[in-house]
Short mmCIF file of C-alpha atoms in Angstrom, two decimals:
data_model
loop_
_atom_site.label_atom_id
_atom_site.label_comp_id
_atom_site.label_asym_id
_atom_site.label_seq_id
_atom_site.Cartn_x
_atom_site.Cartn_y
_atom_site.Cartn_z
CA MET U 1 7.23 -5.67 7.67
CA ILE U 2 9.31 -8.33 5.73
CA SER U 3 9.87 -7.45 2.51
CA ILE U 4 10.60 -10.77 0.39
CA VAL U 5 10.30 -11.33 -3.29
CA PRO U 6 10.29 -14.95 -4.85
CA ASN U 7 12.95 -15.36 -7.93
CA SER U 8 10.79 -18.55 -8.02
CA LYS U 9 8.40 -19.58 -10.73
CA ASN U 10 6.91 -21.38 -7.73
CA SER U 11 4.48 -20.13 -6.18
CA GLN U 12 3.97 -21.82 -3.53
CA ASN U 13 7.37 -21.75 -2.78
CA PHE U 14 6.52 -17.96 -1.88
CA ILE U 15 3.99 -18.82 1.05
CA LYS U 16 5.95 -21.65 2.44
CA LEU U 17 8.44 -19.02 2.93
CA LEU U 18 6.24 -16.72 4.83
CA ALA U 19 6.03 -19.14 7.51
CA PHE U 20 10.15 -19.54 7.33
CA ILE U 21 10.13 -16.09 7.73
CA GLY U 22 7.57 -16.25 11.02
CA VAL U 23 10.04 -18.74 12.80
CA LEU U 24 12.84 -16.00 12.49
CA GLY U 25 10.65 -13.70 14.82
CA LEU U 26 12.98 -10.56 13.62
CA SER U 27 12.14 -8.37 17.38
CA GLY U 28 12.89 -5.22 15.56
CA CYS U 29 9.65 -4.72 13.72
CA PRO U 30 6.52 -3.68 14.93
CA SER U 31 3.47 -4.34 12.53
CA ASN U 32 1.35 -2.23 14.28
CA PRO U 33 2.78 0.77 16.13
CA PRO U 34 1.91 2.13 19.20
CA LYS U 35 -0.47 4.48 19.70
CA SER U 36 0.82 7.04 22.20
CA VAL U 37 -1.03 9.62 24.50
CA VAL U 38 0.89 13.35 23.99
CA SER U 39 1.72 14.60 27.20
CA SER U 40 3.31 17.74 25.54
CA PRO U 41 2.54 20.60 27.67
CA THR U 42 -0.09 22.64 27.11
CA PRO U 43 0.02 26.28 25.01
CA ALA U 44 -1.50 29.44 26.57
CA ILE U 45 -5.75 29.25 25.09
CA THR U 46 -5.96 32.13 23.30
CA ASN U 47 -10.04 30.74 22.36
CA LYS U 48 -12.80 30.02 23.98
CA GLN U 49 -12.89 26.77 25.32
CA GLN U 50 -15.09 24.41 22.42
CA SER U 51 -17.03 21.68 23.82
CA LEU U 52 -17.41 18.22 21.63
CA GLN U 53 -19.70 14.81 22.46
CA THR U 54 -16.82 12.65 22.08
CA SER U 55 -14.27 12.14 24.64
CA THR U 56 -11.08 10.82 22.60
CA LEU U 57 -9.92 12.24 20.07
CA THR U 58 -7.59 9.96 17.75
CA ILE U 59 -5.37 11.23 15.11
CA GLY U 60 -4.32 8.77 12.76
CA ILE U 61 -0.62 9.99 10.47
CA LEU U 62 1.94 8.27 8.61
CA SER U 63 4.70 10.38 8.86
CA LYS U 64 6.90 11.42 12.69
CA PRO U 65 4.66 12.14 14.91
CA SER U 66 6.77 14.70 16.52
CA TYR U 67 5.04 16.61 13.78
CA TYR U 68 1.63 16.52 15.13
CA GLN U 69 2.90 17.51 18.51
CA GLU U 70 2.28 20.96 18.60
CA LEU U 71 -1.10 19.62 17.15
CA THR U 72 -1.93 17.69 19.84
CA ALA U 73 -0.90 20.43 22.85
CA TYR U 74 -3.46 23.21 19.55
CA LEU U 75 -6.05 20.85 19.87
CA ARG U 76 -5.93 20.30 23.85
CA SER U 77 -6.53 23.89 24.69
CA GLN U 78 -8.58 24.52 22.32
CA PHE U 79 -10.65 21.35 23.72
CA GLY U 80 -10.32 21.24 27.52
CA ASN U 81 -8.94 18.12 29.52
CA LYS U 82 -12.05 16.07 29.11
CA VAL U 83 -10.91 14.83 25.28
CA GLN U 84 -8.34 12.76 25.21
CA ILE U 85 -6.04 13.37 22.28
CA VAL U 86 -4.27 9.98 20.75
CA ILE U 87 -1.85 9.56 17.78
CA ASP U 88 -1.87 6.62 16.52
CA GLY U 89 0.91 5.78 13.65
CA ASP U 90 4.38 6.92 12.40
CA GLU U 91 6.30 6.32 9.07
CA SER U 92 6.61 2.45 9.06
CA ILE U 93 3.14 1.83 9.48
CA PRO U 94 1.83 -0.03 6.14
CA TYR U 95 -0.48 1.39 3.59
CA GLU U 96 -2.55 -1.38 4.43
CA GLU U 97 -2.55 -1.14 8.34
CA ALA U 98 -3.26 2.15 7.70
CA ARG U 99 -6.39 1.03 4.90
CA LYS U 100 -8.27 -1.33 7.30
CA ARG U 101 -7.75 1.65 10.55
CA MET U 102 -9.95 3.40 8.67
CA ILE U 103 -12.18 0.78 7.73
CA ASN U 104 -12.22 -0.09 11.60
CA LYS U 105 -12.81 3.66 11.81
CA GLU U 106 -10.51 3.34 14.05
CA TRP U 107 -9.03 7.53 13.53
CA ASP U 108 -10.80 10.08 14.06
CA ILE U 109 -8.95 12.36 12.43
CA ALA U 110 -7.29 10.64 9.06
CA PHE U 111 -4.23 12.74 7.76
CA THR U 112 -4.19 10.16 5.15
CA LEU U 113 -0.61 11.07 3.19
CA SER U 114 -1.54 9.17 -0.55
CA PRO U 115 -4.29 10.05 -2.68
CA ILE U 116 -5.45 6.56 -2.81
CA LEU U 117 -5.89 6.44 0.61
CA SER U 118 -7.20 9.56 0.27
CA VAL U 119 -10.43 7.56 -1.76
CA ALA U 120 -10.55 4.59 0.95
CA ALA U 121 -11.33 7.14 3.16
CA LYS U 122 -13.86 8.66 0.92
CA ASN U 123 -15.44 5.15 0.16
CA ASN U 124 -15.47 4.61 3.72
CA ASP U 125 -17.98 7.96 4.53
CA TYR U 126 -15.13 10.09 6.14
CA HIS U 127 -15.73 13.57 5.54
CA PHE U 128 -13.36 16.15 3.87
CA ALA U 129 -11.68 19.15 5.91
CA ALA U 130 -8.41 20.01 4.99
CA ARG U 131 -5.84 19.23 2.32
CA MET U 132 -2.63 17.85 3.03
CA PHE U 133 0.77 19.90 1.91
CA PRO U 134 -1.18 22.88 0.50
CA ASN U 135 1.86 24.62 -0.14
CA ASN U 136 2.68 22.29 -2.51
CA PRO U 137 1.17 22.71 -5.96
CA PRO U 138 -2.71 21.18 -5.44
CA TYR U 139 -1.18 18.18 -8.71
CA TYR U 140 2.03 16.56 -8.59
CA GLN U 141 3.66 13.00 -10.79
CA ALA U 142 4.82 10.14 -10.56
CA THR U 143 8.60 8.88 -11.85
CA LEU U 144 10.75 6.52 -13.18
CA PHE U 145 14.41 6.84 -11.88
CA THR U 146 18.07 5.25 -12.48
CA LYS U 147 21.28 5.78 -10.97
CA SER U 148 22.96 8.58 -12.44
CA THR U 149 25.66 6.38 -14.24
CA SER U 150 23.49 3.72 -15.52
CA SER U 151 22.93 2.98 -19.11
CA ILE U 152 19.11 3.11 -19.52
CA GLN U 153 17.63 6.53 -20.27
CA SER U 154 14.06 6.30 -21.29
CA LEU U 155 11.21 3.58 -20.82
CA ASN U 156 12.73 2.13 -24.33
CA ASP U 157 15.48 1.36 -22.74
CA LEU U 158 13.92 -1.05 -20.02
CA LYS U 159 14.50 -4.87 -20.74
CA SER U 160 13.01 -7.94 -18.96
CA THR U 161 16.23 -8.77 -17.35
CA ASN U 162 15.89 -5.22 -15.53
CA THR U 163 15.02 -5.51 -11.91
CA ILE U 164 12.10 -2.41 -10.89
CA ALA U 165 11.34 -1.52 -7.13
CA LEU U 166 7.45 -0.25 -6.55
CA GLY U 167 6.14 1.06 -3.32
CA ASP U 168 3.18 -0.19 -1.31
CA PHE U 169 -0.30 -1.46 -4.07
CA ASN U 170 -1.88 1.87 -2.25
CA SER U 171 0.68 4.52 -3.24
CA ALA U 172 -0.29 6.32 -6.18
CA SER U 173 2.94 7.67 -7.25
CA SER U 174 4.95 4.33 -6.68
CA PHE U 175 2.97 2.09 -7.48
CA TYR U 176 -0.24 2.78 -9.67
CA VAL U 177 0.88 5.27 -11.83
CA PRO U 178 4.08 3.51 -12.40
CA VAL U 179 2.03 0.17 -13.28
CA TYR U 180 -0.16 2.44 -15.95
CA ASP U 181 2.78 4.21 -17.31
CA LEU U 182 4.54 0.20 -17.54
CA PHE U 183 1.84 -1.34 -19.57
CA GLY U 184 3.38 -3.59 -22.65
CA LYS U 185 6.89 -3.93 -20.55
CA SER U 186 7.71 -7.08 -18.74
CA LEU U 187 10.32 -6.48 -16.27
CA ARG U 188 12.09 -8.12 -12.39
CA VAL U 189 9.79 -6.50 -9.95
CA ASP U 190 10.79 -5.84 -5.89
CA MET U 191 7.71 -4.72 -4.27
CA GLY U 192 6.67 -3.09 -0.80
CA HIS U 193 9.08 -0.23 0.36
CA ARG U 194 9.00 2.98 1.10
CA SER U 195 10.19 5.87 -1.11
CA LYS U 196 13.65 6.04 1.27
CA ASP U 197 14.45 2.77 0.01
CA ILE U 198 13.96 3.21 -2.90
CA LYS U 199 16.13 5.57 -2.91
CA ASP U 200 18.55 3.53 -1.46
CA LEU U 201 18.27 0.42 -3.22
CA VAL U 202 18.51 2.22 -7.09
CA LYS U 203 21.57 4.21 -5.52
CA THR U 204 23.43 0.38 -4.43
CA GLY U 205 22.94 -0.44 -7.66
CA LYS U 206 21.04 -3.72 -5.95
CA ILE U 207 18.17 -2.54 -8.12
CA ASP U 208 17.92 -0.93 -11.91
CA VAL U 209 14.72 1.00 -11.86
CA GLY U 210 12.63 2.88 -9.09
CA ALA U 211 9.56 4.51 -8.64
CA ALA U 212 8.87 7.17 -6.49
CA ALA U 213 6.31 10.60 -6.19
CA TYR U 214 9.07 13.40 -8.57
CA GLU U 215 9.75 15.52 -6.17
CA ALA U 216 11.71 13.24 -3.80
CA VAL U 217 14.05 12.45 -5.92
CA GLU U 218 14.23 16.16 -8.42
CA ASN U 219 17.41 17.50 -6.56
CA ASP U 220 19.04 14.28 -6.35
CA LYS U 221 22.38 14.06 -8.16
CA ASP U 222 23.12 10.47 -7.27
CA LEU U 223 19.81 9.76 -9.46
CA LYS U 224 18.86 9.86 -12.70
CA ILE U 225 14.81 10.62 -13.88
CA ILE U 226 13.91 8.74 -16.68
CA HIS U 227 10.29 9.16 -17.27
CA LEU U 228 7.47 11.44 -15.48
CA SER U 229 3.50 10.30 -15.30
CA LYS U 230 0.63 11.92 -15.67
CA GLN U 231 -0.56 14.43 -12.78
CA ILE U 232 -1.67 13.09 -9.63
CA PRO U 233 -3.96 14.74 -6.90
CA GLY U 234 -2.34 15.77 -3.48
CA ALA U 235 -3.10 13.59 -0.58
CA ASN U 236 -6.05 15.49 2.40
CA VAL U 237 -7.03 15.51 5.96
CA TYR U 238 -11.02 13.11 6.34
CA LEU U 239 -12.93 12.96 9.05
CA SER U 240 -14.34 9.77 10.57
CA PRO U 241 -18.02 9.46 9.90
CA LYS U 242 -17.80 7.96 13.37
CA LEU U 243 -18.52 11.92 14.78
CA SER U 244 -21.08 13.87 14.89
CA GLU U 245 -22.16 16.43 12.34
CA SER U 246 -21.77 18.64 15.19
CA ASP U 247 -18.08 17.77 16.38
CA ARG U 248 -16.89 17.41 12.44
CA GLN U 249 -17.27 21.08 11.93
CA ILE U 250 -16.55 22.33 15.17
CA ILE U 251 -13.02 20.13 13.90
CA THR U 252 -13.15 21.47 11.48
CA GLN U 253 -12.85 24.93 11.89
CA VAL U 254 -10.67 24.97 15.22
CA LEU U 255 -8.14 22.96 12.54
CA LEU U 256 -8.17 25.04 10.05
CA ASN U 257 -8.12 28.06 12.79
CA ALA U 258 -5.07 27.09 14.16
CA PRO U 259 -1.63 29.37 13.60
CA GLU U 260 0.24 28.75 11.52
CA ASN U 261 3.76 27.22 12.22
CA ILE U 262 0.76 23.99 13.63
CA ARG U 263 -0.64 24.44 10.66
CA LYS U 264 2.89 24.39 8.70
CA GLN U 265 4.79 21.73 10.91
CA ALA U 266 1.30 18.98 10.31
CA ASN U 267 1.48 19.96 6.70
CA TYR U 268 -1.83 20.65 6.23
CA GLY U 269 -4.25 24.03 5.47
CA SER U 270 -7.49 25.37 3.73
CA SER U 271 -8.27 24.13 0.81
CA GLU U 272 -11.70 22.85 -1.37
CA GLU U 273 -11.38 18.92 -1.78
CA SER U 274 -9.16 16.93 -5.31
CA ASP U 275 -10.65 15.60 -7.54
CA TYR U 276 -9.71 12.22 -8.08
CA SER U 277 -11.32 11.10 -11.18
CA GLN U 278 -8.33 11.31 -12.69
CA LEU U 279 -7.31 9.72 -10.83
CA ILE U 280 -9.21 6.63 -10.11
CA LYS U 281 -9.25 6.19 -14.24
CA ILE U 282 -6.10 5.24 -14.16
CA SER U 283 -6.38 3.18 -10.80
CA GLN U 284 -8.59 0.88 -13.11
CA ARG U 285 -6.94 0.82 -15.73
CA THR U 286 -3.53 -0.02 -13.71
CA GLU U 287 -5.76 -3.06 -12.12
CA ASP U 288 -6.83 -3.93 -15.75
CA ILE U 289 -3.01 -4.14 -16.35
CA LEU U 290 -2.55 -6.17 -13.13
CA LYS U 291 -5.08 -8.93 -13.63
CA CYS U 292 -2.99 -10.43 -16.17
CA ALA U 293 0.03 -9.62 -13.73
CA ASP U 294 1.70 -12.50 -11.51
CA PHE U 295 3.73 -10.46 -8.39
CA LYS U 296 4.54 -14.40 -7.73
CA GLN U 297 6.79 -15.36 -10.70
CA ASN U 298 9.85 -12.88 -12.23
CA PRO U 299 10.02 -11.43 -14.49
CA VAL U 300 6.20 -9.60 -14.66
CA ASN U 301 4.76 -8.92 -17.57
CA PHE U 302 3.10 -5.87 -17.88
CA TYR U 303 -0.03 -6.77 -19.87
CA CYS U 304 -2.88 -9.49 -21.03
CA SER U 305 -1.84 -12.43 -23.44
CA ASP U 306 -4.20 -14.28 -25.38
CA SER U 307 -5.00 -17.06 -22.63
CA PRO U 308 -7.27 -20.70 -22.70
CA PRO U 309 -11.00 -20.04 -21.52
CA GLU U 310 -11.78 -20.40 -18.15
CA PRO U 311 -13.31 -24.33 -17.23
CA LYS U 312 -17.20 -23.31 -16.22
CA PRO U 313 -18.04 -23.27 -12.84
CA SER U 314 -19.26 -26.68 -11.71
CA ILE U 315 -22.68 -26.07 -10.13
CA SER U 316 -22.83 -25.99 -5.45
CA PRO U 317 -25.67 -26.51 -3.35
CA ASN U 318 -27.08 -23.79 -1.20
CA THR U 319 -24.55 -22.71 1.72
CA SER U 320 -24.07 -20.45 4.90
CA GLU U 321 -19.97 -20.93 4.55
CA ILE U 322 -17.98 -21.36 1.53
CA LEU U 323 -14.01 -21.88 2.14
CA GLY U 324 -11.38 -21.39 -0.55
CA ARG U 325 -8.72 -19.91 -2.76
CA ILE U 326 -8.74 -16.85 -4.94
CA ASN U 327 -7.51 -17.57 -8.60
CA GLY U 328 -8.84 -14.82 -10.75
CA TRP U 329 -10.04 -11.80 -11.67
CA SER U 330 -11.94 -9.46 -13.64
CA ARG U 331 -14.13 -5.92 -13.94
CA GLN U 332 -18.21 -6.62 -14.08
CA ASN U 333 -18.58 -3.00 -14.89
CA ASN U 334 -17.83 0.24 -14.03
CA GLU U 335 -19.08 -0.77 -10.11
CA ASP U 336 -18.66 -4.33 -9.66
CA GLU U 337 -15.71 -6.81 -9.93
CA ALA U 338 -15.46 -10.41 -10.15
CA PHE U 339 -13.51 -13.45 -8.19
CA LYS U 340 -13.30 -17.03 -9.55
CA LEU U 341 -12.60 -19.11 -6.33
CA SER U 342 -11.20 -22.57 -6.22
CA GLY U 343 -13.51 -23.83 -2.96
CA LYS U 344 -12.29 -26.52 -0.73
CA ASP U 345 -15.14 -28.73 -1.90
CA ASN U 346 -13.19 -28.73 -4.88
CA LYS U 347 -16.45 -26.34 -7.02
CA VAL U 348 -15.53 -23.26 -8.41
CA TYR U 349 -17.67 -19.93 -7.74
CA GLN U 350 -17.70 -16.50 -9.16
CA ILE U 351 -17.79 -13.60 -6.45
CA ILE U 352 -19.44 -10.70 -7.45
CA ILE U 353 -18.48 -6.99 -4.60
CA PRO U 354 -19.02 -3.92 -5.48
CA GLN U 355 -15.48 -1.85 -5.80
CA LYS U 356 -16.67 0.47 -2.64
CA VAL U 357 -17.70 -3.10 -0.43
CA LEU U 358 -14.64 -4.76 -1.50
CA ASP U 359 -13.09 -1.34 -0.08
CA ARG U 360 -14.58 -1.76 3.39
CA VAL U 361 -12.90 -5.51 3.69
CA PRO U 362 -9.89 -5.54 5.66
CA GLY U 363 -6.98 -7.18 3.33
CA ALA U 364 -8.28 -6.23 0.04
CA SER U 365 -6.49 -2.75 -0.32
CA ASN U 366 -7.36 -3.87 -3.76
CA PRO U 367 -8.13 -7.41 -6.77
CA ILE U 368 -4.17 -7.97 -7.47
CA ALA U 369 -3.93 -8.25 -3.64
CA LEU U 370 -6.63 -11.10 -3.21
CA GLN U 371 -4.91 -13.33 -5.96
CA GLY U 372 -3.15 -16.05 -4.10
CA LYS U 373 -5.42 -15.37 -0.71
CA GLU U 374 -7.12 -18.11 0.94
CA VAL U 375 -10.75 -16.50 1.75
CA LYS U 376 -13.76 -17.91 3.66
CA ILE U 377 -17.68 -16.60 2.12
CA ILE U 378 -20.69 -16.41 5.15
CA ASN U 379 -24.05 -15.68 4.36
CA VAL U 380 -24.46 -16.38 0.91
CA ALA U 381 -26.16 -18.54 -1.37
CA PRO U 382 -25.38 -19.13 -5.07
CA GLN U 383 -27.26 -18.19 -7.79
CA LYS U 384 -27.99 -19.66 -10.72
CA ALA U 385 -26.37 -16.77 -13.27
CA GLN U 386 -27.10 -18.98 -16.46
CA ALA U 387 -26.96 -22.27 -17.41
CA GLY U 388 -24.54 -24.06 -15.31
CA ILE U 389 -23.17 -21.24 -13.57
CA PHE U 390 -23.70 -20.52 -9.68
CA GLU U 391 -22.46 -16.55 -8.55
CA LEU U 392 -22.27 -15.49 -4.74
CA LYS U 393 -23.43 -11.38 -4.53
CA LEU U 394 -20.62 -10.20 -1.59
CA THR U 395 -23.63 -7.29 -0.33
CA GLN U 396 -21.38 -6.70 2.73
CA PRO U 397 -17.64 -6.38 3.57
CA ASN U 398 -18.21 -8.61 6.33
CA GLN U 399 -19.75 -11.51 3.94
CA LEU U 400 -15.95 -11.77 2.85
CA ASN U 401 -13.25 -12.90 5.09
CA ILE U 402 -9.35 -12.92 4.60
CA LEU U 403 -7.52 -16.01 6.37
CA GLU U 404 -4.51 -15.08 7.54
CA ASP U 405 -3.12 -18.09 8.48
CA VAL U 406 -0.81 -20.23 6.43
CA PRO U 407 -2.12 -24.23 7.05
CA ASN U 408 0.49 -26.45 8.63
CA SER U 409 0.29 -28.80 6.13
CA SER U 410 2.07 -26.04 3.82
CA ILE U 411 4.91 -25.05 6.36
CA GLN U 412 8.59 -26.12 4.64
CA SER U 413 10.67 -25.92 7.77
CA ASN U 414 14.30 -26.49 6.62
CA TYR U 415 16.22 -24.36 3.88
CA GLN U 416 19.16 -24.19 2.50
CA VAL U 417 21.32 -20.64 2.37
CA LYS U 418 23.44 -21.38 -0.63
CA GLN U 419 24.49 -17.26 -1.14
CA VAL U 420 24.61 -14.75 1.70
CA ASP U 421 24.99 -11.52 -0.17
CA ASP U 422 25.94 -8.82 2.45
CA GLY U 423 23.94 -7.95 5.55
CA ASP U 424 20.46 -8.12 4.79
CA THR U 425 19.99 -10.60 1.52
CA ILE U 426 20.32 -14.42 1.39
CA THR U 427 19.47 -16.75 -1.75
CA VAL U 428 18.33 -20.47 0.12
CA THR U 429 16.64 -23.16 -2.33
CA ASP U 430 13.98 -25.63 -0.62
CA VAL U 431 13.24 -29.41 -0.83
CA SER U 432 12.67 -29.16 -5.42
CA ASN U 433 16.36 -27.40 -5.49
CA GLN U 434 14.53 -23.86 -6.22
CA GLU U 435 15.67 -20.71 -5.21
CA ILE U 436 14.09 -17.53 -3.57
CA ARG U 437 16.15 -14.36 -2.38
CA VAL U 438 14.56 -13.21 0.83
CA ARG U 439 16.06 -10.03 2.32
CA PHE U 440 15.64 -8.81 5.85
CA ALA U 441 14.04 -5.62 6.67
CA CYS U 442 14.92 -3.53 9.37
CA ILE U 443 17.92 -4.98 9.69
CA ASP U 444 20.53 -2.05 8.84
CA ALA U 445 23.92 -3.63 7.66
CA ALA U 446 26.49 -2.32 6.31
CA GLU U 447 27.05 -2.70 1.80
CA VAL U 448 28.99 -4.83 -0.07
CA PRO U 449 30.60 -2.98 -2.95
CA HIS U 450 29.68 -3.70 -6.21
CA SER U 451 31.96 -3.16 -8.21
CA ASP U 452 35.45 -1.56 -8.54
CA THR U 453 33.93 2.58 -8.91
CA GLU U 454 32.47 1.94 -6.03
CA LYS U 455 35.34 0.21 -3.70
CA ASN U 456 37.15 2.54 -4.90
CA SER U 457 35.06 5.83 -4.74
CA ASN U 458 36.16 9.00 -2.65
CA ASN U 459 32.20 9.99 -1.35
CA PRO U 460 32.31 10.20 1.43
CA THR U 461 29.02 7.97 1.60
CA ASP U 462 29.73 5.17 -0.45
CA ILE U 463 33.09 5.18 2.10
CA ASN U 464 30.40 5.34 5.21
CA GLN U 465 28.26 2.67 3.72
CA PHE U 466 30.83 -0.32 3.15
CA LEU U 467 33.08 0.36 6.41
#
């Protein structure tokens, strides 16, 4: 996955830049990690083999496949050769891709890793089986942190000129909860990173502030914690609704009866399902903030200000297919989301969709992720809600389709390189002379010292990264 952070105020340049990056064709970043059928030696069978109705079990993961090798061998010993065990995913899979695979019911056993993905699993009718990281406290905290030598001591010291590294939209500890805690601030944002990458960005001085789980940074002497969040529930293991009830009962029993070393390596154990009610409230408040935040323009305001009233939608005839771009969002109530859609037919529509239905739409991880997206609405007739206004009320996830292709008319083929910062960062200008900063993912390049302190450091870590 390529992470690009446009500093330009022209949001259309960001879409153009995506096309530019696509031309580069970086081959080291597969978006869909290949599925692997584990063929490790099968341990001695200690229990009578159990019979399942399904012939394949796909284990969905977001961490190293090696953590699940022994579990896979154990499951094979319990279910026999009639059931094929497949591991799907690894530590590089984006949260949104994991969410899509649960929407499509591709994962039979989902090790969700993130509580936000646990909520997504529940919203897609997955069934609780076990708790992840059972030896950890049932709740944890997110933290905001800086380099240990930074002059920033607390949230009060953050300025609009500071840059914060955030995680994926679906990360509780590195996105949802930190955004909740940053209410009222204006900061430059670089988002879409994994926890390790966020730490590295802060340590090297490329980013002023990072967001991650407290456990990931608490013992790192090179980092300084400036804020701790409210408590967050942990993630769980869920079973697909495609499995029969009897299969789910058998799989749950087998998982929980696995030897302790196998459960420890796969990071799960017996416990009650986490309570996500507080996290859902935090998420709702975060989304209230995000409806006003434009992540395509820095600095980002983590608050809402007064703005002119939106123009009323025009009357539109009934149609079975509507194309347009999402350019506004608000929450109708505790269950429904409302989006403003600028149609290709020069009409304006209001889309009403239940939150649980939206969570089943591939590419729509949350309302803010839909902003600026081209979409197609099918099989929904506009309904008159009040004088001069028509609504599109969606009840099924397949009625909303996210269009991924960038129109040819918006592609800019040439960009002028203005500056090369280091081996994975450049600054370019477009035809309107707007500057865009580009960072390349999946390239392990030597770092450039940004100060005399770094240049003259005797720290082995600094010496190695500047070779």
